[in-house]
PDB file of C-alpha atoms in Angstrom:
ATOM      1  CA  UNK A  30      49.618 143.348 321.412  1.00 52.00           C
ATOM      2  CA  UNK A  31      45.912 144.198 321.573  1.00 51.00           C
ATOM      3  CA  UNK A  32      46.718 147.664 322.717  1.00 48.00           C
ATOM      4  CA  UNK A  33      49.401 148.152 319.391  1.00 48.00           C
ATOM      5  CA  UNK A  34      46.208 146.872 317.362  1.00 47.00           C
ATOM      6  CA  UNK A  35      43.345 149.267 319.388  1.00 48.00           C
ATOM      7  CA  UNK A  36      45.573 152.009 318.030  1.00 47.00           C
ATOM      8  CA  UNK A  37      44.831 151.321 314.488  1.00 44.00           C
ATOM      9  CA  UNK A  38      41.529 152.244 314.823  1.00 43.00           C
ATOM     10  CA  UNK A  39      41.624 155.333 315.034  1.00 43.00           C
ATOM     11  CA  UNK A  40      44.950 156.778 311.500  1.00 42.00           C
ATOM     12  CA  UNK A  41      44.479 162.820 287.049  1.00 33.00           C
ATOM     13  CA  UNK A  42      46.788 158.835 287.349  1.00 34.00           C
ATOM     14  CA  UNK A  43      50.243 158.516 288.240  1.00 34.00           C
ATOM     15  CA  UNK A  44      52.884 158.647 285.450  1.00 37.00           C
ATOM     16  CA  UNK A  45      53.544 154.751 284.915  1.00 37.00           C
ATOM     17  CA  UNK A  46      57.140 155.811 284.779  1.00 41.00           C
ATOM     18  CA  UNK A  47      59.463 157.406 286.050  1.00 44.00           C
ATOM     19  CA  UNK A  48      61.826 159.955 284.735  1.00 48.00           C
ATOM     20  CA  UNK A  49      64.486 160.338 287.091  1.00 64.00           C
ATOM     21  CA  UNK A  50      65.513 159.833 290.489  1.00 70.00           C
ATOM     22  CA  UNK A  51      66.983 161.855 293.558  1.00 70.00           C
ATOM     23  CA  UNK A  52      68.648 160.769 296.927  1.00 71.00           C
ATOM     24  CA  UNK A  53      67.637 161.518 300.161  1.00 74.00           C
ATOM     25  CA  UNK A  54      69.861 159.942 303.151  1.00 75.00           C
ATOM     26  CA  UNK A  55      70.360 156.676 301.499  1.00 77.00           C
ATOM     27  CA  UNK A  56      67.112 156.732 300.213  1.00 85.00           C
ATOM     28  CA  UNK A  57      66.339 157.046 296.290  1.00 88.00           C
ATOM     29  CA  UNK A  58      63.365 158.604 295.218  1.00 91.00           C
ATOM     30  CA  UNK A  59      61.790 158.197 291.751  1.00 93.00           C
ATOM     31  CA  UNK A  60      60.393 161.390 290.283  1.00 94.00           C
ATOM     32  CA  UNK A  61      58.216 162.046 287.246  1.00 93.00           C
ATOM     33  CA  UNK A  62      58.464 164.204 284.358  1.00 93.00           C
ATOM     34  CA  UNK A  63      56.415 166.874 286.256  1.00 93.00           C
ATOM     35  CA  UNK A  64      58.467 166.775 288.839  1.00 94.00           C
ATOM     36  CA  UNK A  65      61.550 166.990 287.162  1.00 93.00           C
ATOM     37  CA  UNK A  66      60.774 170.030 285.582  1.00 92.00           C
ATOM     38  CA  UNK A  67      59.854 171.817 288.527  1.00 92.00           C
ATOM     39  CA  UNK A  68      63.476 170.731 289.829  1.00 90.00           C
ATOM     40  CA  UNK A  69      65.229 172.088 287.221  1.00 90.00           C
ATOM     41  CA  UNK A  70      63.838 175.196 288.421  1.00 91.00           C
ATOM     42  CA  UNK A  71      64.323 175.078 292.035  1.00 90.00           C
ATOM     43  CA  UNK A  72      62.104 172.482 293.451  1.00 90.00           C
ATOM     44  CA  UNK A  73      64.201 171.085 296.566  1.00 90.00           C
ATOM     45  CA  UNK A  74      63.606 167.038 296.558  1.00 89.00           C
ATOM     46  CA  UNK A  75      65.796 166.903 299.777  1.00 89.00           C
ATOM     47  CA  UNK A  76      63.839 169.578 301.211  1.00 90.00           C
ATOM     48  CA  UNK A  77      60.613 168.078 300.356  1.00 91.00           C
ATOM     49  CA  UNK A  78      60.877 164.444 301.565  1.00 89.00           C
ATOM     50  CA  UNK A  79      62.717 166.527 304.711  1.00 87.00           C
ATOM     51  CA  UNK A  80      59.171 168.217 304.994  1.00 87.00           C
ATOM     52  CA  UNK A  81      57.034 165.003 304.926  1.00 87.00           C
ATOM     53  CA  UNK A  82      59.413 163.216 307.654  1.00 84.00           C
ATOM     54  CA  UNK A  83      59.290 166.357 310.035  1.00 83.00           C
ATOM     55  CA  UNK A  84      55.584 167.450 308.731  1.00 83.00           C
ATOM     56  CA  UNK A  85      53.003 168.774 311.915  1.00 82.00           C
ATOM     57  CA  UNK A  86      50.289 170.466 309.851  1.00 83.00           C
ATOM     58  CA  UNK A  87      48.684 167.380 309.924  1.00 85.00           C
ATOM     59  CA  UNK A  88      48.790 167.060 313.844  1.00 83.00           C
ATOM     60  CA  UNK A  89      47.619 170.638 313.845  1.00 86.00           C
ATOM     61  CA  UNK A  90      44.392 169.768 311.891  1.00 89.00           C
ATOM     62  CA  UNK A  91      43.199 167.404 314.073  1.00 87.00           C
ATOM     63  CA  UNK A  92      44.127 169.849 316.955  1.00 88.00           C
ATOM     64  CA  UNK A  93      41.744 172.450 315.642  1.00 92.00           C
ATOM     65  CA  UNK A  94      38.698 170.497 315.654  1.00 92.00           C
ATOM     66  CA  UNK A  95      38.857 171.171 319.566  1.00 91.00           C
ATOM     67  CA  UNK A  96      38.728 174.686 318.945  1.00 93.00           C
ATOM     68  CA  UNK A  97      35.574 175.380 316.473  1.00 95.00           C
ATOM     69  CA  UNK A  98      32.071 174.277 316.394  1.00 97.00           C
ATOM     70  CA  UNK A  99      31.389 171.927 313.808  1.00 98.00           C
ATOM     71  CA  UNK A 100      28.767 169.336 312.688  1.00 98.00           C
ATOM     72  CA  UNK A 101      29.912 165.358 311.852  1.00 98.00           C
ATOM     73  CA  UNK A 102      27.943 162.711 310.200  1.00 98.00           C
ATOM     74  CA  UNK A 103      29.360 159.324 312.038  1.00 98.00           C
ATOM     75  CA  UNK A 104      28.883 155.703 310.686  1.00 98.00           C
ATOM     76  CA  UNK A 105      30.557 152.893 311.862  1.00 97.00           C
ATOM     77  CA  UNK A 106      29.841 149.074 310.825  1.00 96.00           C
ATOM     78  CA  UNK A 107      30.599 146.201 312.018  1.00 96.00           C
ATOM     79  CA  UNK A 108      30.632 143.383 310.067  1.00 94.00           C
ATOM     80  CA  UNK A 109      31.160 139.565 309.418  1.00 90.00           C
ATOM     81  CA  UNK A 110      34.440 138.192 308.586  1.00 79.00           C
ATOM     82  CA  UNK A 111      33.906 138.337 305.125  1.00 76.00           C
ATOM     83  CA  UNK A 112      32.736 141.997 305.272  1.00 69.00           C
ATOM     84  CA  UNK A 113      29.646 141.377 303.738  1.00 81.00           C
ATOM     85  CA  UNK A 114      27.114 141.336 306.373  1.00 92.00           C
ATOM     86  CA  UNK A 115      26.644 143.975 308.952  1.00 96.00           C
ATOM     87  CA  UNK A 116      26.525 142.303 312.716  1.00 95.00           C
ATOM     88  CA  UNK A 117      26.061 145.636 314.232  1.00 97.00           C
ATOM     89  CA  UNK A 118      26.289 149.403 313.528  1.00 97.00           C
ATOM     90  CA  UNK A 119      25.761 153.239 314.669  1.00 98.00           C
ATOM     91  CA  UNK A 120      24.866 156.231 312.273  1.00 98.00           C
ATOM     92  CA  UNK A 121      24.593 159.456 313.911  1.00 98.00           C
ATOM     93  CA  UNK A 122      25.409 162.776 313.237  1.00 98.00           C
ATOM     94  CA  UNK A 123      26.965 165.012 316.380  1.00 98.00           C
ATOM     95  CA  UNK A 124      27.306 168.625 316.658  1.00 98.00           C
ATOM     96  CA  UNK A 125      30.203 170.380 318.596  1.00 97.00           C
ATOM     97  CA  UNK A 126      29.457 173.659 320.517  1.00 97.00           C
ATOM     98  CA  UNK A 127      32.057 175.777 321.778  1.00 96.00           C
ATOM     99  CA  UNK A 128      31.634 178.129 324.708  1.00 94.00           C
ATOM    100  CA  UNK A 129      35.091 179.952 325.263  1.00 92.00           C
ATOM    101  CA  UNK A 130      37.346 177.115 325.784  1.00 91.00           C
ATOM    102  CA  UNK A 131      35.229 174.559 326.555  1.00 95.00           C
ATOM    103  CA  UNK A 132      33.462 172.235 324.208  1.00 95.00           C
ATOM    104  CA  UNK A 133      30.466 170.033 324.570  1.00 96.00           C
ATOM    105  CA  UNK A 134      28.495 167.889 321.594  1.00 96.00           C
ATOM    106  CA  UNK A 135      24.530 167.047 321.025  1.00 97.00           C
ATOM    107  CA  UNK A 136      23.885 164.384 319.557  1.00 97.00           C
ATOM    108  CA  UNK A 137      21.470 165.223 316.888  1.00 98.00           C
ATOM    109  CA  UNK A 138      20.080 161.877 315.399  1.00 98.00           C
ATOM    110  CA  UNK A 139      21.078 158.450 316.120  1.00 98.00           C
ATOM    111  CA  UNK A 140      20.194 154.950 314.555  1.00 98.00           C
ATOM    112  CA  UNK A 141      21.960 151.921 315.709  1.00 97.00           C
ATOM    113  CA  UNK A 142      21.627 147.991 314.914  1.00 97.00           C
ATOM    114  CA  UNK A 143      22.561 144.884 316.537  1.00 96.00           C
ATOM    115  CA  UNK A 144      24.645 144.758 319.636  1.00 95.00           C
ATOM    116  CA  UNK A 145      26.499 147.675 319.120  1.00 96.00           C
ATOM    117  CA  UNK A 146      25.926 148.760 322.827  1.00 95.00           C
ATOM    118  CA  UNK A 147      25.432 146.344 325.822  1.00 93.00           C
ATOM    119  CA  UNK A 148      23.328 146.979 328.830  1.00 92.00           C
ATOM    120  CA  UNK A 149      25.168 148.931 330.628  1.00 93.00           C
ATOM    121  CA  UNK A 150      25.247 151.290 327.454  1.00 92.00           C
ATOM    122  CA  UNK A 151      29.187 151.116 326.633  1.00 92.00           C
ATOM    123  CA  UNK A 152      30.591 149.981 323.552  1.00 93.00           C
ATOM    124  CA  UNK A 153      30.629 146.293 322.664  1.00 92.00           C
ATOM    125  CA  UNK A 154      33.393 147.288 320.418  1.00 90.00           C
ATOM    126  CA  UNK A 155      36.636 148.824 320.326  1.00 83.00           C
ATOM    127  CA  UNK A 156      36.586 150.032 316.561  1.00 86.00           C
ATOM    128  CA  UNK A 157      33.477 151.707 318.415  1.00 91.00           C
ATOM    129  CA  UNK A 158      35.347 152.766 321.650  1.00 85.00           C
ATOM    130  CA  UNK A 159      38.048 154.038 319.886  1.00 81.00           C
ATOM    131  CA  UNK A 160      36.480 156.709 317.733  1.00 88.00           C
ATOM    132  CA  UNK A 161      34.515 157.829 320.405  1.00 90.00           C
ATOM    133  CA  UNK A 162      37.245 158.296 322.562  1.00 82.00           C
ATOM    134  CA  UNK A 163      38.357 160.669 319.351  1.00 83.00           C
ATOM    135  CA  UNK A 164      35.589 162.248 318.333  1.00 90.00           C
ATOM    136  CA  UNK A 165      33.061 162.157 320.536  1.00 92.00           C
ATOM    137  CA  UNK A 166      32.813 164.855 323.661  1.00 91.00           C
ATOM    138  CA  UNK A 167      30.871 163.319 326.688  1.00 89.00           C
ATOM    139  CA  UNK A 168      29.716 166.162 328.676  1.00 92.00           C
ATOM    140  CA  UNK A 169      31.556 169.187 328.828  1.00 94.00           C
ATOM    141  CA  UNK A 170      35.400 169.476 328.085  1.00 93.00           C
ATOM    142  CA  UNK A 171      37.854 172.401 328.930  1.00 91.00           C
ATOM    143  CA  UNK A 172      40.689 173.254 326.835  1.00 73.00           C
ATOM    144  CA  UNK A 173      42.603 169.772 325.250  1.00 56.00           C
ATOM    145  CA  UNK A 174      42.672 167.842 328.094  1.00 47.00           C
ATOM    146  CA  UNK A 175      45.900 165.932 326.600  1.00 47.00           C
ATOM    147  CA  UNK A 176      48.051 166.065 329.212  1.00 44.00           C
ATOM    148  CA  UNK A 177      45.503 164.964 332.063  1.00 46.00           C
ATOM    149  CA  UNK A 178      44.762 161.742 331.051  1.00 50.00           C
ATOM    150  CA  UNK A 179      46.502 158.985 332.856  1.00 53.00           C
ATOM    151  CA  UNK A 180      46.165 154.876 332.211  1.00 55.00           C
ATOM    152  CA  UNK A 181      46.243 152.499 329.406  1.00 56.00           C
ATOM    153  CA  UNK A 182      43.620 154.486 327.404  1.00 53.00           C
ATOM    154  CA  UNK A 183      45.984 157.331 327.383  1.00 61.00           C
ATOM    155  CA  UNK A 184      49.151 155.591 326.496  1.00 62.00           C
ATOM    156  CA  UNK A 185      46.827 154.636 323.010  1.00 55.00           C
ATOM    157  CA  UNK A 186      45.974 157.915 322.268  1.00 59.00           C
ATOM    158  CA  UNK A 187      49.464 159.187 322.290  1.00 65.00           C
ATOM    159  CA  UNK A 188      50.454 156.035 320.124  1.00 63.00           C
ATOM    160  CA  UNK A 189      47.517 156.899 318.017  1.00 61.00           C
ATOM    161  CA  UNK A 190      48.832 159.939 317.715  1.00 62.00           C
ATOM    162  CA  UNK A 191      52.356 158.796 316.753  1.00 65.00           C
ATOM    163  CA  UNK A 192      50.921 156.322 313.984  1.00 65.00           C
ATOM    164  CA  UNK A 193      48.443 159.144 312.347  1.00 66.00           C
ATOM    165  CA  UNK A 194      50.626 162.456 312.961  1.00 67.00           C
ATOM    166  CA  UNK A 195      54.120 161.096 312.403  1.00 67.00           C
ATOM    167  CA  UNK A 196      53.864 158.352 310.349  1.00 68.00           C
ATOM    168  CA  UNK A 197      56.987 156.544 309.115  1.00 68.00           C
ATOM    169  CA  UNK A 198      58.930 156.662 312.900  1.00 70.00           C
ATOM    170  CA  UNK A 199      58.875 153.990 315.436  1.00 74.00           C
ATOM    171  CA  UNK A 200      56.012 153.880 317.801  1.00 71.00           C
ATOM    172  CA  UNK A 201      57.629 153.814 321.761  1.00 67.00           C
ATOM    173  CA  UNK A 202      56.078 151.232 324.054  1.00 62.00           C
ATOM    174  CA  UNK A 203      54.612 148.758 321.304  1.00 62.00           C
ATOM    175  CA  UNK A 204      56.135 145.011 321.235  1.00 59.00           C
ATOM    176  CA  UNK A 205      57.124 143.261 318.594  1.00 65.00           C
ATOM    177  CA  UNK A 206      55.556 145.932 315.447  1.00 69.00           C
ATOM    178  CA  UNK A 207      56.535 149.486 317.067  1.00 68.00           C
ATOM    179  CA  UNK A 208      60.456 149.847 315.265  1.00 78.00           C
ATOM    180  CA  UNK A 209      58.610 148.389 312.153  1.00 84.00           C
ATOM    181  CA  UNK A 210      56.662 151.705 311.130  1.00 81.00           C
ATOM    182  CA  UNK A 211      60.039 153.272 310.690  1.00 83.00           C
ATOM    183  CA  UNK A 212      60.285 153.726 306.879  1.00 86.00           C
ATOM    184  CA  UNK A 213      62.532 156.303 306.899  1.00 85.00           C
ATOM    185  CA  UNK A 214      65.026 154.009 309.441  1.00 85.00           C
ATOM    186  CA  UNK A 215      68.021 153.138 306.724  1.00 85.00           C
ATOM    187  CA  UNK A 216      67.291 149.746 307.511  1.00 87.00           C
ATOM    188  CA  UNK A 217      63.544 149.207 306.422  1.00 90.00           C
ATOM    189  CA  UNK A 218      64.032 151.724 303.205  1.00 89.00           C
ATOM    190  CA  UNK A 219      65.313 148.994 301.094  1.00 91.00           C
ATOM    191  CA  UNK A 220      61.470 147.392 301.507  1.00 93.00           C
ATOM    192  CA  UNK A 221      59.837 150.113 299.777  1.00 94.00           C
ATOM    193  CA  UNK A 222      59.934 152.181 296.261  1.00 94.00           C
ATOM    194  CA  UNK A 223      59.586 155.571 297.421  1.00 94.00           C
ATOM    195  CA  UNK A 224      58.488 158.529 294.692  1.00 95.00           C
ATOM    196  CA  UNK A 225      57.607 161.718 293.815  1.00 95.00           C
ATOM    197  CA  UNK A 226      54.574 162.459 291.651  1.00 96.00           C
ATOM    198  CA  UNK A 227      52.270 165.682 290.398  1.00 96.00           C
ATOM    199  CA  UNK A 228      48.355 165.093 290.414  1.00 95.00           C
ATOM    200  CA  UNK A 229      45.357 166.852 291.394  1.00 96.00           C
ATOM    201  CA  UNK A 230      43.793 165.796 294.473  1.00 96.00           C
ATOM    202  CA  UNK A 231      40.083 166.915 295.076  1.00 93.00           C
ATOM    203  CA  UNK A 232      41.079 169.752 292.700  1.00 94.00           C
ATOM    204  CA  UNK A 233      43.650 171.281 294.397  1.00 95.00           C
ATOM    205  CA  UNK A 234      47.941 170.642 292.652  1.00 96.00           C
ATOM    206  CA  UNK A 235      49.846 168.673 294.731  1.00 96.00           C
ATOM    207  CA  UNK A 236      53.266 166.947 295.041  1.00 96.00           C
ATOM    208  CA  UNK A 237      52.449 163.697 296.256  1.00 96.00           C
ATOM    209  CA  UNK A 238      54.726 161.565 298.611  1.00 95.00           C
ATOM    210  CA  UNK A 239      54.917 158.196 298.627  1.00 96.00           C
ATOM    211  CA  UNK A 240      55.961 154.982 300.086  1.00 94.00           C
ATOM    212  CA  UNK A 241      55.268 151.880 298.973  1.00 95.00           C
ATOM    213  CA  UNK A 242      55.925 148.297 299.643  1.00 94.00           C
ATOM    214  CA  UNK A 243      58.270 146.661 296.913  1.00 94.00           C
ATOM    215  CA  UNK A 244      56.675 143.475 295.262  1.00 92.00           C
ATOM    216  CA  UNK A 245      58.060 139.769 295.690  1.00 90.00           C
ATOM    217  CA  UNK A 246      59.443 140.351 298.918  1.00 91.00           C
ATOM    218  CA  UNK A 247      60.577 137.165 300.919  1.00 92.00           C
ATOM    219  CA  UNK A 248      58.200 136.353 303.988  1.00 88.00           C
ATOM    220  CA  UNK A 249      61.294 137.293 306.227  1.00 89.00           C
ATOM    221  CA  UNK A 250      61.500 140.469 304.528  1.00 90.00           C
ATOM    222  CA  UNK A 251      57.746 140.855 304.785  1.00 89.00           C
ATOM    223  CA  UNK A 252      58.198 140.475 308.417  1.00 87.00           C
ATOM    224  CA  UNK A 253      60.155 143.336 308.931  1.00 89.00           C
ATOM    225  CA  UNK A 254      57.558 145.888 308.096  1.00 91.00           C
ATOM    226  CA  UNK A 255      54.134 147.048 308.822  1.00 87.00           C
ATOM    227  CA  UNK A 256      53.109 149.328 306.364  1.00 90.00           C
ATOM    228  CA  UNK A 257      52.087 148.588 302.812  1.00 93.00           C
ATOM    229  CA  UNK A 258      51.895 152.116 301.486  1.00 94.00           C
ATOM    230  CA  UNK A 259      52.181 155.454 303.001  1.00 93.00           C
ATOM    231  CA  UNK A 260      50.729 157.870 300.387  1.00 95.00           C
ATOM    232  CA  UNK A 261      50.966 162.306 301.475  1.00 94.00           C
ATOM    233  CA  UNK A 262      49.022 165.349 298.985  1.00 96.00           C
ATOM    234  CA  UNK A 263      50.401 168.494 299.746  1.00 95.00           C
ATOM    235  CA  UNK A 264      49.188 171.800 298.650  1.00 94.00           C
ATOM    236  CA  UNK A 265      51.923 172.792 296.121  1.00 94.00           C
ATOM    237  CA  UNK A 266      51.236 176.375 296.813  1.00 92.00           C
ATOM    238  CA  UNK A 267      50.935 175.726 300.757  1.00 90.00           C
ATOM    239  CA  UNK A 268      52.892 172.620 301.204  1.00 90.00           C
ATOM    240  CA  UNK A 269      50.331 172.097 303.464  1.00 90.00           C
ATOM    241  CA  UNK A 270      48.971 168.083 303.584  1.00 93.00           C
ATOM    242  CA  UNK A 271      45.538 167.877 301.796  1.00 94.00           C
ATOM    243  CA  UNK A 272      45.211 164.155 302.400  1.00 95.00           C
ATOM    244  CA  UNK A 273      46.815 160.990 303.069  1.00 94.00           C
ATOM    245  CA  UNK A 274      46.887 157.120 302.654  1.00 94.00           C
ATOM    246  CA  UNK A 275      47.705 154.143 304.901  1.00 89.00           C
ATOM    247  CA  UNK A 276      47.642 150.597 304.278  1.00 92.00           C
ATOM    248  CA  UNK A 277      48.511 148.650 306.972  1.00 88.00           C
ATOM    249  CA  UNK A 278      49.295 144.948 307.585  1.00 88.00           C
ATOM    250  CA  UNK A 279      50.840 142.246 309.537  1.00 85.00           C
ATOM    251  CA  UNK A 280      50.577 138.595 310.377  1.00 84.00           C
ATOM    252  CA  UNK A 281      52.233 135.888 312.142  1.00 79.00           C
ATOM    253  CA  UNK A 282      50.862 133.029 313.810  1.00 77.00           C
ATOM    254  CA  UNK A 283      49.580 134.317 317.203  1.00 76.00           C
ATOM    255  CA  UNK A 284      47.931 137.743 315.529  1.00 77.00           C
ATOM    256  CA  UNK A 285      47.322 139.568 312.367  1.00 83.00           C
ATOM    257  CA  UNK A 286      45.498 143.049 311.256  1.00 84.00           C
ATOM    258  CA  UNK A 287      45.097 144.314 307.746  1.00 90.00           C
ATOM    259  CA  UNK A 288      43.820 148.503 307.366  1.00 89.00           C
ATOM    260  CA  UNK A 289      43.180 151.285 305.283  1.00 93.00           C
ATOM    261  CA  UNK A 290      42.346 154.329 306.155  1.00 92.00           C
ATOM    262  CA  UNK A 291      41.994 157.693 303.895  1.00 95.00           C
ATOM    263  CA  UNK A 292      41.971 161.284 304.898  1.00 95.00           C
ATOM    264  CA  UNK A 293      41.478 164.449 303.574  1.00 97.00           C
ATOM    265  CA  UNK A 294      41.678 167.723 304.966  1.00 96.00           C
ATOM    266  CA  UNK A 295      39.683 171.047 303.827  1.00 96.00           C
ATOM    267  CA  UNK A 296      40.725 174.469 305.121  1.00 94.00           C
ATOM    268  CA  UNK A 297      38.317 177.356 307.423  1.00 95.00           C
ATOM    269  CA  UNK A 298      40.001 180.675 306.877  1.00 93.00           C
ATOM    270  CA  UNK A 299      43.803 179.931 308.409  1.00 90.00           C
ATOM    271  CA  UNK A 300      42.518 176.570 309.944  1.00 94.00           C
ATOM    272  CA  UNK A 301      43.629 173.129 308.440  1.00 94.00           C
ATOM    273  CA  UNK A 302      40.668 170.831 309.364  1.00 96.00           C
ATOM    274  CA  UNK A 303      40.223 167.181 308.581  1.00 95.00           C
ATOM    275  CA  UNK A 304      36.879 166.908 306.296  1.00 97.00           C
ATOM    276  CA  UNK A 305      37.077 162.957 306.133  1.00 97.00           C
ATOM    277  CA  UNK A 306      38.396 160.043 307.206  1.00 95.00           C
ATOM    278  CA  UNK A 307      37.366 156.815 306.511  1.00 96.00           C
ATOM    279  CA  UNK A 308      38.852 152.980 307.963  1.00 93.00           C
ATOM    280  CA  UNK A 309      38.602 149.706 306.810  1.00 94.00           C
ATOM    281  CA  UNK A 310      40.254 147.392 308.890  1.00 89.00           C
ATOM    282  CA  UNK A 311      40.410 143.532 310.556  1.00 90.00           C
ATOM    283  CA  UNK A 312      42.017 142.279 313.534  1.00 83.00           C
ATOM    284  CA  UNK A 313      42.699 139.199 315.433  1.00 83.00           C
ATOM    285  CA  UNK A 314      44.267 138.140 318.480  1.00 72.00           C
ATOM    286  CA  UNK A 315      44.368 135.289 320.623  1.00 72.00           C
ATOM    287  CA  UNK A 316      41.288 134.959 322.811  1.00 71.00           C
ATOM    288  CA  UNK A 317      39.487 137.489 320.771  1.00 73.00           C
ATOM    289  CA  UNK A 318      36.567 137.135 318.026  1.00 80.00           C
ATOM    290  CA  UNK A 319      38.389 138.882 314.785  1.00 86.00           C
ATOM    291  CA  UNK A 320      37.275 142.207 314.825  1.00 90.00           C
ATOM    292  CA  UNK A 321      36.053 143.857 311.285  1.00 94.00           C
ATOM    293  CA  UNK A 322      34.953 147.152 311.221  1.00 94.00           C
ATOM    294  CA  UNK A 323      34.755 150.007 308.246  1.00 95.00           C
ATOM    295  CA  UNK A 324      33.653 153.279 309.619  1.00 95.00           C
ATOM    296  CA  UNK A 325      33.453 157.294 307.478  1.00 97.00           C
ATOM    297  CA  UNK A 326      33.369 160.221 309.448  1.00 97.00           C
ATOM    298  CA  UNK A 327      32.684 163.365 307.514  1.00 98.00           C
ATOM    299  CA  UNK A 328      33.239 167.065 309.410  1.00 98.00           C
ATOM    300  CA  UNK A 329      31.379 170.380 307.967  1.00 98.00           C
ATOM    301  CA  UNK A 330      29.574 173.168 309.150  1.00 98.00           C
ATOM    302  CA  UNK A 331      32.858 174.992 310.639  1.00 98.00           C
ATOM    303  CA  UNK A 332      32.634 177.912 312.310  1.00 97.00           C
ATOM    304  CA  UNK A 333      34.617 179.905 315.131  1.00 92.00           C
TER     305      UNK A 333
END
């Protein structure tokens, strides 16, 4: 279970009502008046939810940061159970150089606090180990290096990558929570309200996807599902994903976790690039202190 819960590390209003609905394999799908309008004249709904369940420009955007150079500003904190008090942190910011197809980072500055590294100089962490096992090059790196990797560390990255990139289908290889990420499984859409909404996100028009967890649901119902919402921007004009939402949660007696985690994308030339991500998240399994951790990493100064 520890590794299903290492993996989360990494990952104008809405109309109060809405005006109509639409089906989508079993599923129906509240729209609002916006919405609606652009239906009447030719906006495919099926198509549309269709395009969030098979969506990869999102996958692509994280791909592309191994191909620029680029500048981040890291900060992770670690905090008390409360999330008050800060029990150790980093703040650094990294730059990325490419040379052909090989990358390598400088760190530029770095502050950290508390026990955020032992004395060996590893993470004491795995909010910490995680993200720089993301975003963080040690030495130099050729090409993606995705398909060399072999061991446990591995096997989370890939289900990283299912959780981020193709949210809403089961996970392979996690016990007990990996079939419960499936919201588009016919079984686990009765759990959620599902809609369609216009809004402007960070000043761009989107139609904006979403998935959220119905209220009053029994505990055994409860049980049956991992996420809380599942919120998607895309670029009306692109359809490309300007940002998402997760909230995350799950508890039973041996374990629980409870994130959130925010991204949003920003575009150089052709390139889809995420521009930030941030995580706030807890953790706690048996023979483990409960891990809580926010962290906000911010990526500018693109360039090919």
């Amino acid at each position: 279970m520890r590794k299903f819960l290492l993996l989360l590390y990494l990952f104008p209003c809405i109309p109060a009502l809405a005006q109509d609905t639409a089906r989508y394999k079993g599923m129906t799908v509240n729209l609002d008046e916006h919405v609606v309008k652009a239906k009447r004249i030719g906006f495919d709904v099926n198509g549309f939810i269709k395009r969030v369940e098979e969506d990869t420009t999102f996958y692509r955007a994280f791909k592309n940061l191994r191909l620029i150079n680029f500048t981040s500003d890291n900060d992770i904190r670690v905090t008390d159970k409360k999330g008050g008090k800060t029990i150790a942190s980093l703040k650094s910011r990294t730059k990325q150089i490419m040379s052909g197809n090989c990358r390598k980072m400088e760190v530029l500055e770095e502050k950290t606090t508390g026990n955020f590294y032992n004395r060996k100089g590893d993470y004491n962490y795995y909010t910490a180990e995680l993200y720089a096992n993301l975003f963080f090059t040690k030495g130099t790196v050729c090409d993606d290096g995705g398909g060399t990797d072999k061991g446990s560390l591995a096997r989370h990255k890939s289900q990283l990558k299912q959780l981020i990139f193709n949210p809403g289908k089961p996970i392979s290889g996690v016990p007990v929570v990996g079939n419960k990420v499936a919201i588009f499984d016919r079984n686990l859409m009765r759990f959620y309200d599902f809609s369609i909404t216009s809004e402007n996100f960070t000043g761009t028009d989107c139609y904006v996807f979403s998935a959220v967890m119905r209220k009053n649901l029994s505990g055994i119902d409860r049980a049956e599902i991992v996420y809380d919402e599942l919120i998607t921007y895309f670029n009306k004009e692109t359809m490309e994903i300007v940002g998402r939402k997760y909230s995350l949660s799950y508890k039973t007696l041996v374990f629980d976790f409870n994130v959130r985690m925010n991204v949003q994308m920003t575009k150089l030339d052709d390139l889809l690039l995420p521009a930030l991500i941030t995580y706030d998240g807890t953790w706690n399994v048996p023979f483990k202190k409960r891990e809580t951790a926010v962290f906000t990493a911010k990526f500018f100064d693109f360039a090919k």
